[in-house]
Amino acid sequence: MKSVVELKHVSKVIRGKKIIDDLSFEIVEGEVFGFLGPNGAGKTTTIRMIVGLIGMSSGEITICGKDVKKDFEEAIQHVGAIVENPEMYKYMSGYHNLLQAARLIQGVTKEKIDEVVELVGLKDRIHDKVKTYSLGMRQRLGIAQSLLHNPKVLILDEPTNGLDPAGIREIRDYLRSLAREKNLSIIVSSHLLSEMEMMCDRIAIIQKGKLINVQYVQEDTEVMKRTYSCIVDNPKKALQLLKKQGYQINIRSNELELMLDKEEVPEVINYLVHHDLLIYEMKKLSRSLEDRFLEITNNGAVKANA
Ligand SMILES: Nc1ncnc2c1ncn2[C@@H]1O[C@H](COP(=O)(O)OP(=O)(O)OP(=O)(O)O)[C@@H](O)[C@H]1O
Ligand SMILES: [Mg+2]
């Protein structure tokens, strides 16, 4: 897949302190990429470097192959971003705000404005004054504004900050459908794992300016062996039989635990049935992202202490 944003060994030192430490990762076309880390981890700083609001001390950032340092104009034309609160005129309508923003960009047509309004679902309220908008609607207007110039990547720093659960859900759904329909790459930051889990395809975990890990939210790919638990009437017999067949298998509190490819699941069931075992349950044990997250960050802490 095509890489849209790439960071290579990016570091930032402010007043002798390393705020960002050797970050490298890339974001591909059409994915929602989450930037997860506690307060002060360096999310905003990294985003500010990506969009060129501050310089980096070392390293390289490219957007659609263009170097942010050397070809700033060309690189930044592919980016739509809301880093600090989006600038809006509260006493003007949403529509007039968009017109105002469009004046600063070459070649934005009325149709384009209508399109972005439609895209973020503000059609019914776009002619109302912004001061009457909810926070979620303002966020969406901000997103509409940052989409006017057809960016390839949308970057939002904590887009759900201050929103209630319904607002969070709304933004989340819009972002997901934007990525899908427009093949747009989206970078969002947050300190909330649960939220990231629902919104993102991949999550980069950052702690004290360092990249701890990059995870797919859906770890569940077909190639990967997964753990299944199986309840049968005679687990010991089943264990012996399946071991002989070469399966990776254990017994845990009277349940069988098997490592299987998806395709092996019906095989195993068939096999057990043909050997007169009664199967009461066969299910995939999913490890939540939270489990994985804690595992990773604990490991990170262990490594850091070592
Ligand atoms: N201009 C600056 N001068 C000194 N320190 C800075 C500056 N900008 C950021 N920092 C420090 O860099 C670290 C990372 O800050 P940053 O704002 O990037 O974190 P964050 O992950 O966005 O946090 P939050 O979740 O609170 O928004 C913090 O320790 C912060 O104090
Ligand atoms: Mg921040």
Short mmCIF file of C-alpha atoms and ligand atoms in Angstrom, two decimals:
data_model
loop_
_atom_site.label_atom_id
_atom_site.label_comp_id
_atom_site.label_asym_id
_atom_site.label_seq_id
_atom_site.Cartn_x
_atom_site.Cartn_y
_atom_site.Cartn_z
CA MET A 1 0.00 0.00 0.00
CA LYS A 2 1.09 3.51 -0.75
CA SER A 3 2.75 5.39 2.06
CA VAL A 4 1.30 8.88 2.57
CA VAL A 5 3.18 10.16 5.61
CA GLU A 6 6.56 8.89 6.65
CA LEU A 7 8.66 9.82 9.67
CA LYS A 8 12.28 8.73 9.76
CA HIS A 9 14.28 9.07 12.96
CA VAL A 10 12.54 12.27 13.96
CA SER A 11 13.76 13.93 17.15
CA LYS A 12 13.00 17.22 18.81
CA VAL A 13 15.09 18.86 21.47
CA ILE A 14 13.74 21.90 23.30
CA ARG A 15 16.07 23.70 25.68
CA GLY A 16 18.38 20.73 25.98
CA LYS A 17 15.54 18.32 26.66
CA LYS A 18 14.70 15.53 24.22
CA ILE A 19 10.94 15.86 23.78
CA ILE A 20 10.73 13.51 20.81
CA ASP A 21 13.21 10.69 20.57
CA ASP A 22 13.92 8.96 17.25
CA LEU A 23 10.38 8.41 15.97
CA SER A 24 9.96 6.36 12.81
CA PHE A 25 6.70 5.14 11.33
CA GLU A 26 4.58 5.46 8.23
CA ILE A 27 0.94 5.94 7.47
CA VAL A 28 -0.56 4.36 4.36
CA GLU A 29 -3.40 5.37 2.08
CA GLY A 30 -6.89 5.10 3.48
CA GLU A 31 -6.00 4.12 7.02
CA VAL A 32 -7.04 5.73 10.26
CA PHE A 33 -3.87 5.93 12.27
CA GLY A 34 -4.01 6.60 15.99
CA PHE A 35 -1.41 8.32 18.03
CA LEU A 36 -1.91 7.15 21.58
CA GLY A 37 -0.07 8.32 24.65
CA PRO A 38 -0.53 9.89 28.07
CA ASN A 39 -0.45 13.66 28.64
CA GLY A 40 2.93 15.04 27.78
CA ALA A 41 3.95 12.03 25.68
CA GLY A 42 4.69 14.20 22.68
CA LYS A 43 1.64 13.72 20.48
CA THR A 44 0.98 17.39 19.78
CA THR A 45 4.67 18.10 19.29
CA THR A 46 4.92 15.33 16.70
CA ILE A 47 1.82 16.54 14.89
CA ARG A 48 3.13 20.09 14.88
CA MET A 49 6.30 18.84 13.25
CA ILE A 50 4.38 16.86 10.63
CA VAL A 51 2.40 19.93 9.60
CA GLY A 52 5.46 22.17 9.77
CA LEU A 53 4.29 24.40 12.63
CA ILE A 54 7.61 23.73 14.35
CA GLY A 55 10.86 22.40 13.01
CA MET A 56 12.47 19.12 13.94
CA SER A 57 15.92 18.87 15.50
CA SER A 58 16.85 15.87 13.37
CA GLY A 59 15.24 13.32 11.10
CA GLU A 60 13.01 13.52 8.09
CA ILE A 61 9.28 13.75 7.45
CA THR A 62 7.78 13.22 4.01
CA ILE A 63 4.18 13.67 2.90
CA CYS A 64 3.28 11.99 -0.39
CA GLY A 65 6.99 11.69 -1.02
CA LYS A 66 7.71 15.39 -0.46
CA ASP A 67 10.10 16.43 2.26
CA VAL A 68 8.44 18.75 4.78
CA LYS A 69 11.72 20.60 5.33
CA LYS A 70 12.90 20.93 1.73
CA ASP A 71 9.60 21.10 -0.19
CA PHE A 72 7.28 22.53 2.42
CA GLU A 73 4.71 24.01 0.03
CA GLU A 74 4.39 20.84 -1.99
CA ALA A 75 4.30 18.62 1.07
CA ILE A 76 1.75 20.67 2.97
CA GLN A 77 -0.71 20.92 0.07
CA HIS A 78 -1.61 17.28 0.76
CA VAL A 79 -2.44 17.94 4.39
CA GLY A 80 -5.59 19.08 6.10
CA ALA A 81 -5.16 19.60 9.81
CA ILE A 82 -6.77 20.81 12.98
CA VAL A 83 -4.04 21.20 15.52
CA GLU A 84 -5.21 23.88 17.87
CA ASN A 85 -8.87 24.86 17.99
CA PRO A 86 -10.03 25.49 14.45
CA GLU A 87 -10.41 29.18 13.71
CA MET A 88 -14.01 30.13 13.25
CA TYR A 89 -16.12 33.21 13.17
CA LYS A 90 -18.86 32.51 15.66
CA TYR A 91 -21.20 35.22 14.45
CA MET A 92 -21.12 33.96 10.89
CA SER A 93 -22.86 30.89 9.57
CA GLY A 94 -20.96 27.68 9.01
CA TYR A 95 -21.36 28.26 5.32
CA HIS A 96 -19.81 31.74 5.45
CA ASN A 97 -16.95 30.35 7.47
CA LEU A 98 -16.31 27.85 4.71
CA LEU A 99 -16.53 30.57 2.06
CA GLN A 100 -14.04 32.59 4.04
CA ALA A 101 -11.66 29.65 4.26
CA ALA A 102 -12.16 28.85 0.57
CA ARG A 103 -10.99 32.34 -0.41
CA LEU A 104 -7.54 31.43 0.85
CA ILE A 105 -7.30 28.39 -1.40
CA GLN A 106 -7.12 28.38 -5.15
CA GLY A 107 -9.88 26.79 -7.15
CA VAL A 108 -12.42 25.84 -4.49
CA THR A 109 -15.81 25.69 -6.21
CA LYS A 110 -19.27 26.05 -4.66
CA GLU A 111 -19.78 22.37 -5.48
CA LYS A 112 -16.72 21.51 -3.44
CA ILE A 113 -18.11 23.41 -0.46
CA ASP A 114 -21.42 21.57 -0.80
CA GLU A 115 -19.55 18.30 -1.02
CA VAL A 116 -17.60 18.77 2.21
CA VAL A 117 -20.74 19.98 4.01
CA GLU A 118 -22.51 16.84 2.91
CA LEU A 119 -19.53 14.72 3.86
CA VAL A 120 -19.48 15.87 7.47
CA GLY A 121 -23.26 15.81 7.74
CA LEU A 122 -23.83 19.51 8.40
CA LYS A 123 -26.23 20.19 5.57
CA ASP A 124 -29.23 20.96 7.77
CA ARG A 125 -27.40 23.43 9.96
CA ILE A 126 -24.81 24.96 7.65
CA HIS A 127 -26.65 28.27 7.32
CA ASP A 128 -27.01 28.70 11.07
CA LYS A 129 -24.55 30.81 13.01
CA VAL A 130 -21.59 28.90 14.39
CA LYS A 131 -22.30 30.21 17.91
CA THR A 132 -25.44 28.04 17.90
CA TYR A 133 -23.42 24.90 17.08
CA SER A 134 -22.60 22.19 19.55
CA LEU A 135 -18.94 21.36 20.11
CA GLY A 136 -19.30 18.29 17.92
CA MET A 137 -20.77 20.35 15.10
CA ARG A 138 -17.91 22.83 15.39
CA GLN A 139 -15.48 19.96 15.14
CA ARG A 140 -17.23 18.78 12.02
CA LEU A 141 -17.17 22.27 10.53
CA GLY A 142 -13.45 22.33 11.27
CA ILE A 143 -13.04 19.02 9.47
CA ALA A 144 -15.08 20.31 6.52
CA GLN A 145 -12.81 23.35 6.38
CA SER A 146 -9.68 21.26 6.38
CA LEU A 147 -11.02 19.13 3.53
CA LEU A 148 -11.63 22.01 1.12
CA HIS A 149 -8.32 21.65 -0.69
CA ASN A 150 -8.64 17.87 -1.25
CA PRO A 151 -5.90 16.72 1.08
CA LYS A 152 -4.57 13.16 1.01
CA VAL A 153 -4.16 13.15 4.74
CA LEU A 154 -6.22 14.65 7.53
CA ILE A 155 -4.50 15.27 10.85
CA LEU A 156 -6.52 15.92 13.98
CA ASP A 157 -5.07 16.48 17.42
CA GLU A 158 -7.48 15.07 20.02
CA PRO A 159 -10.57 15.50 17.84
CA THR A 160 -12.92 14.15 20.49
CA ASN A 161 -11.63 16.27 23.36
CA GLY A 162 -14.54 17.71 25.30
CA LEU A 163 -17.20 15.80 23.42
CA ASP A 164 -19.84 13.72 25.13
CA PRO A 165 -20.20 10.02 24.22
CA ALA A 166 -22.69 10.77 21.46
CA GLY A 167 -20.41 13.46 20.02
CA ILE A 168 -17.44 11.13 20.18
CA ARG A 169 -19.34 8.47 18.37
CA GLU A 170 -20.46 10.92 15.72
CA ILE A 171 -16.93 12.14 14.98
CA ARG A 172 -15.66 8.61 15.02
CA ASP A 173 -18.22 7.47 12.47
CA TYR A 174 -17.53 10.44 10.20
CA LEU A 175 -13.81 9.87 10.29
CA ARG A 176 -14.16 6.19 9.54
CA SER A 177 -16.46 6.79 6.59
CA LEU A 178 -14.22 9.58 5.29
CA ALA A 179 -11.26 7.24 5.25
CA ARG A 180 -13.28 4.60 3.47
CA GLU A 181 -15.12 6.73 0.95
CA LYS A 182 -12.36 9.15 0.08
CA ASN A 183 -9.40 6.83 0.60
CA LEU A 184 -8.13 9.52 2.90
CA SER A 185 -5.47 8.77 5.47
CA ILE A 186 -6.36 10.13 8.88
CA ILE A 187 -4.06 10.69 11.83
CA VAL A 188 -5.76 11.24 15.18
CA SER A 189 -4.25 11.59 18.60
CA SER A 190 -5.77 10.69 21.93
CA HIS A 191 -4.88 9.53 25.39
CA LEU A 192 -7.89 7.21 25.50
CA LEU A 193 -7.28 3.67 24.42
CA SER A 194 -10.95 2.68 24.26
CA GLU A 195 -11.67 5.50 21.87
CA MET A 196 -8.71 4.75 19.64
CA GLU A 197 -9.67 1.14 19.52
CA MET A 198 -13.02 1.97 17.98
CA MET A 199 -11.72 4.56 15.56
CA CYS A 200 -8.38 3.35 14.22
CA ASP A 201 -6.96 0.67 11.99
CA ARG A 202 -3.54 0.97 13.59
CA ILE A 203 -2.31 2.58 16.75
CA ALA A 204 1.13 3.91 17.54
CA ILE A 205 1.83 4.05 21.24
CA ILE A 206 4.09 6.86 22.34
CA GLN A 207 5.54 7.40 25.79
CA LYS A 208 7.98 10.09 26.84
CA GLY A 209 8.66 10.96 23.22
CA LYS A 210 9.52 7.41 22.24
CA LEU A 211 7.59 5.05 20.03
CA ILE A 212 6.78 2.01 22.12
CA ASN A 213 4.88 0.01 19.57
CA VAL A 214 2.64 0.07 16.52
CA GLN A 215 -0.35 -2.28 16.68
CA TYR A 216 -3.12 -3.31 14.35
CA VAL A 217 -6.39 -2.95 16.17
CA GLN A 218 -7.74 -6.07 14.50
CA GLU A 219 -4.99 -8.49 15.30
CA ASP A 220 -7.28 -11.12 13.94
CA THR A 221 -5.84 -11.79 10.49
CA GLU A 222 -6.32 -15.12 8.77
CA VAL A 223 -2.65 -15.94 8.67
CA MET A 224 -2.25 -15.69 12.38
CA LYS A 225 -2.72 -18.63 14.64
CA ARG A 226 -5.28 -17.93 17.33
CA THR A 227 -6.15 -19.40 20.65
CA TYR A 228 -9.42 -21.30 20.85
CA SER A 229 -10.99 -22.80 23.89
CA CYS A 230 -12.99 -25.98 23.57
CA ILE A 231 -15.22 -27.73 26.08
CA VAL A 232 -15.65 -31.47 25.56
CA ASP A 233 -16.95 -34.29 27.74
CA ASN A 234 -13.53 -35.94 27.99
CA PRO A 235 -10.76 -33.36 27.76
CA LYS A 236 -7.94 -35.81 28.60
CA LYS A 237 -8.88 -38.12 25.77
CA ALA A 238 -9.23 -35.18 23.40
CA LEU A 239 -5.83 -33.87 24.47
CA GLN A 240 -4.11 -37.17 23.72
CA LEU A 241 -5.81 -37.57 20.36
CA LEU A 242 -5.16 -34.04 19.18
CA LYS A 243 -1.57 -34.03 20.40
CA LYS A 244 -0.92 -37.12 18.31
CA GLN A 245 -2.29 -35.25 15.31
CA GLY A 246 0.32 -32.57 15.93
CA TYR A 247 -1.89 -29.78 17.26
CA GLN A 248 -0.60 -27.32 19.84
CA ILE A 249 -2.90 -28.01 22.74
CA ASN A 250 -3.19 -27.59 26.52
CA ILE A 251 -5.76 -28.19 29.22
CA ARG A 252 -6.68 -25.24 31.39
CA SER A 253 -9.32 -25.66 34.10
CA ASN A 254 -10.87 -28.58 32.27
CA GLU A 255 -11.07 -26.73 28.96
CA LEU A 256 -8.91 -27.40 25.97
CA GLU A 257 -6.81 -24.54 24.72
CA LEU A 258 -5.73 -24.87 21.10
CA MET A 259 -3.63 -22.77 18.78
CA LEU A 260 -5.30 -22.97 15.39
CA ASP A 261 -5.59 -21.40 11.99
CA LYS A 262 -9.15 -20.56 11.09
CA GLU A 263 -9.20 -23.43 8.57
CA GLU A 264 -8.20 -25.92 11.21
CA VAL A 265 -11.24 -25.24 13.39
CA PRO A 266 -13.72 -27.40 11.42
CA GLU A 267 -11.03 -30.06 11.02
CA VAL A 268 -10.61 -30.32 14.76
CA ILE A 269 -14.35 -30.39 15.37
CA ASN A 270 -14.81 -33.13 12.78
CA TYR A 271 -11.98 -35.11 14.22
CA LEU A 272 -13.36 -34.94 17.75
CA VAL A 273 -16.84 -35.88 16.60
CA HIS A 274 -15.49 -38.89 14.72
CA HIS A 275 -13.75 -40.04 17.88
CA ASP A 276 -17.00 -39.96 19.83
CA LEU A 277 -16.26 -36.87 21.87
CA LEU A 278 -19.09 -34.52 22.71
CA ILE A 279 -18.36 -30.88 21.98
CA TYR A 280 -20.20 -28.38 24.13
CA GLU A 281 -18.40 -25.26 23.08
CA MET A 282 -15.69 -24.03 20.71
CA LYS A 283 -14.78 -20.37 20.84
CA LYS A 284 -12.00 -18.01 19.98
CA LEU A 285 -10.29 -16.39 22.93
CA SER A 286 -9.78 -12.80 21.96
CA ARG A 287 -7.23 -10.76 23.75
CA SER A 288 -8.44 -7.21 24.04
CA LEU A 289 -6.34 -4.36 22.79
CA GLU A 290 -6.19 -3.22 26.39
CA ASP A 291 -4.47 -6.47 27.38
CA ARG A 292 -2.00 -6.01 24.57
CA PHE A 293 -1.54 -2.34 25.43
CA LEU A 294 -0.77 -3.07 29.07
CA GLU A 295 1.56 -5.86 28.05
CA ILE A 296 3.43 -3.52 25.74
CA THR A 297 3.63 -0.55 28.06
CA ASN A 298 4.73 -2.76 30.96
CA ASN A 299 7.40 -4.25 28.77
CA GLY A 300 8.35 -0.73 27.81
CA ALA A 301 8.71 0.19 31.47
CA VAL A 302 10.72 -2.94 32.17
CA LYS A 303 13.01 -2.22 29.28
CA ALA A 304 13.37 1.41 30.32
CA ASN A 305 14.33 0.36 33.83
CA ALA A 306 16.77 -2.29 32.73
N1 LIG B 1 7.71 24.83 23.62
C1 LIG B 1 8.01 23.96 24.57
N2 LIG B 1 8.95 24.23 25.49
C2 LIG B 1 9.27 23.33 26.43
N3 LIG B 1 8.70 22.13 26.56
C3 LIG B 1 7.76 21.79 25.67
C4 LIG B 1 7.34 22.67 24.63
N4 LIG B 1 6.40 22.07 23.90
C5 LIG B 1 6.20 20.87 24.47
N5 LIG B 1 7.01 20.70 25.53
C6 LIG B 1 7.08 19.50 26.39
O1 LIG B 1 7.12 18.36 25.54
C7 LIG B 1 6.40 17.29 26.10
C8 LIG B 1 5.39 16.78 25.11
O2 LIG B 1 4.37 17.72 24.96
P1 LIG B 1 3.13 17.52 23.97
O3 LIG B 1 2.28 18.71 24.08
O4 LIG B 1 3.64 17.14 22.64
O5 LIG B 1 2.43 16.27 24.64
P2 LIG B 1 1.03 15.61 24.28
O6 LIG B 1 1.29 14.17 24.09
O7 LIG B 1 0.38 16.34 23.18
O8 LIG B 1 0.23 15.80 25.64
P3 LIG B 1 -1.32 16.11 25.91
O9 LIG B 1 -2.02 14.77 25.94
O10 LIG B 1 -1.32 16.72 27.27
O11 LIG B 1 -1.83 17.01 24.85
C9 LIG B 1 5.83 17.80 27.41
O12 LIG B 1 6.65 17.39 28.44
C10 LIG B 1 5.85 19.30 27.24
O13 LIG B 1 5.98 19.93 28.47
MG MG B 2 -1.42 17.36 23.04
#
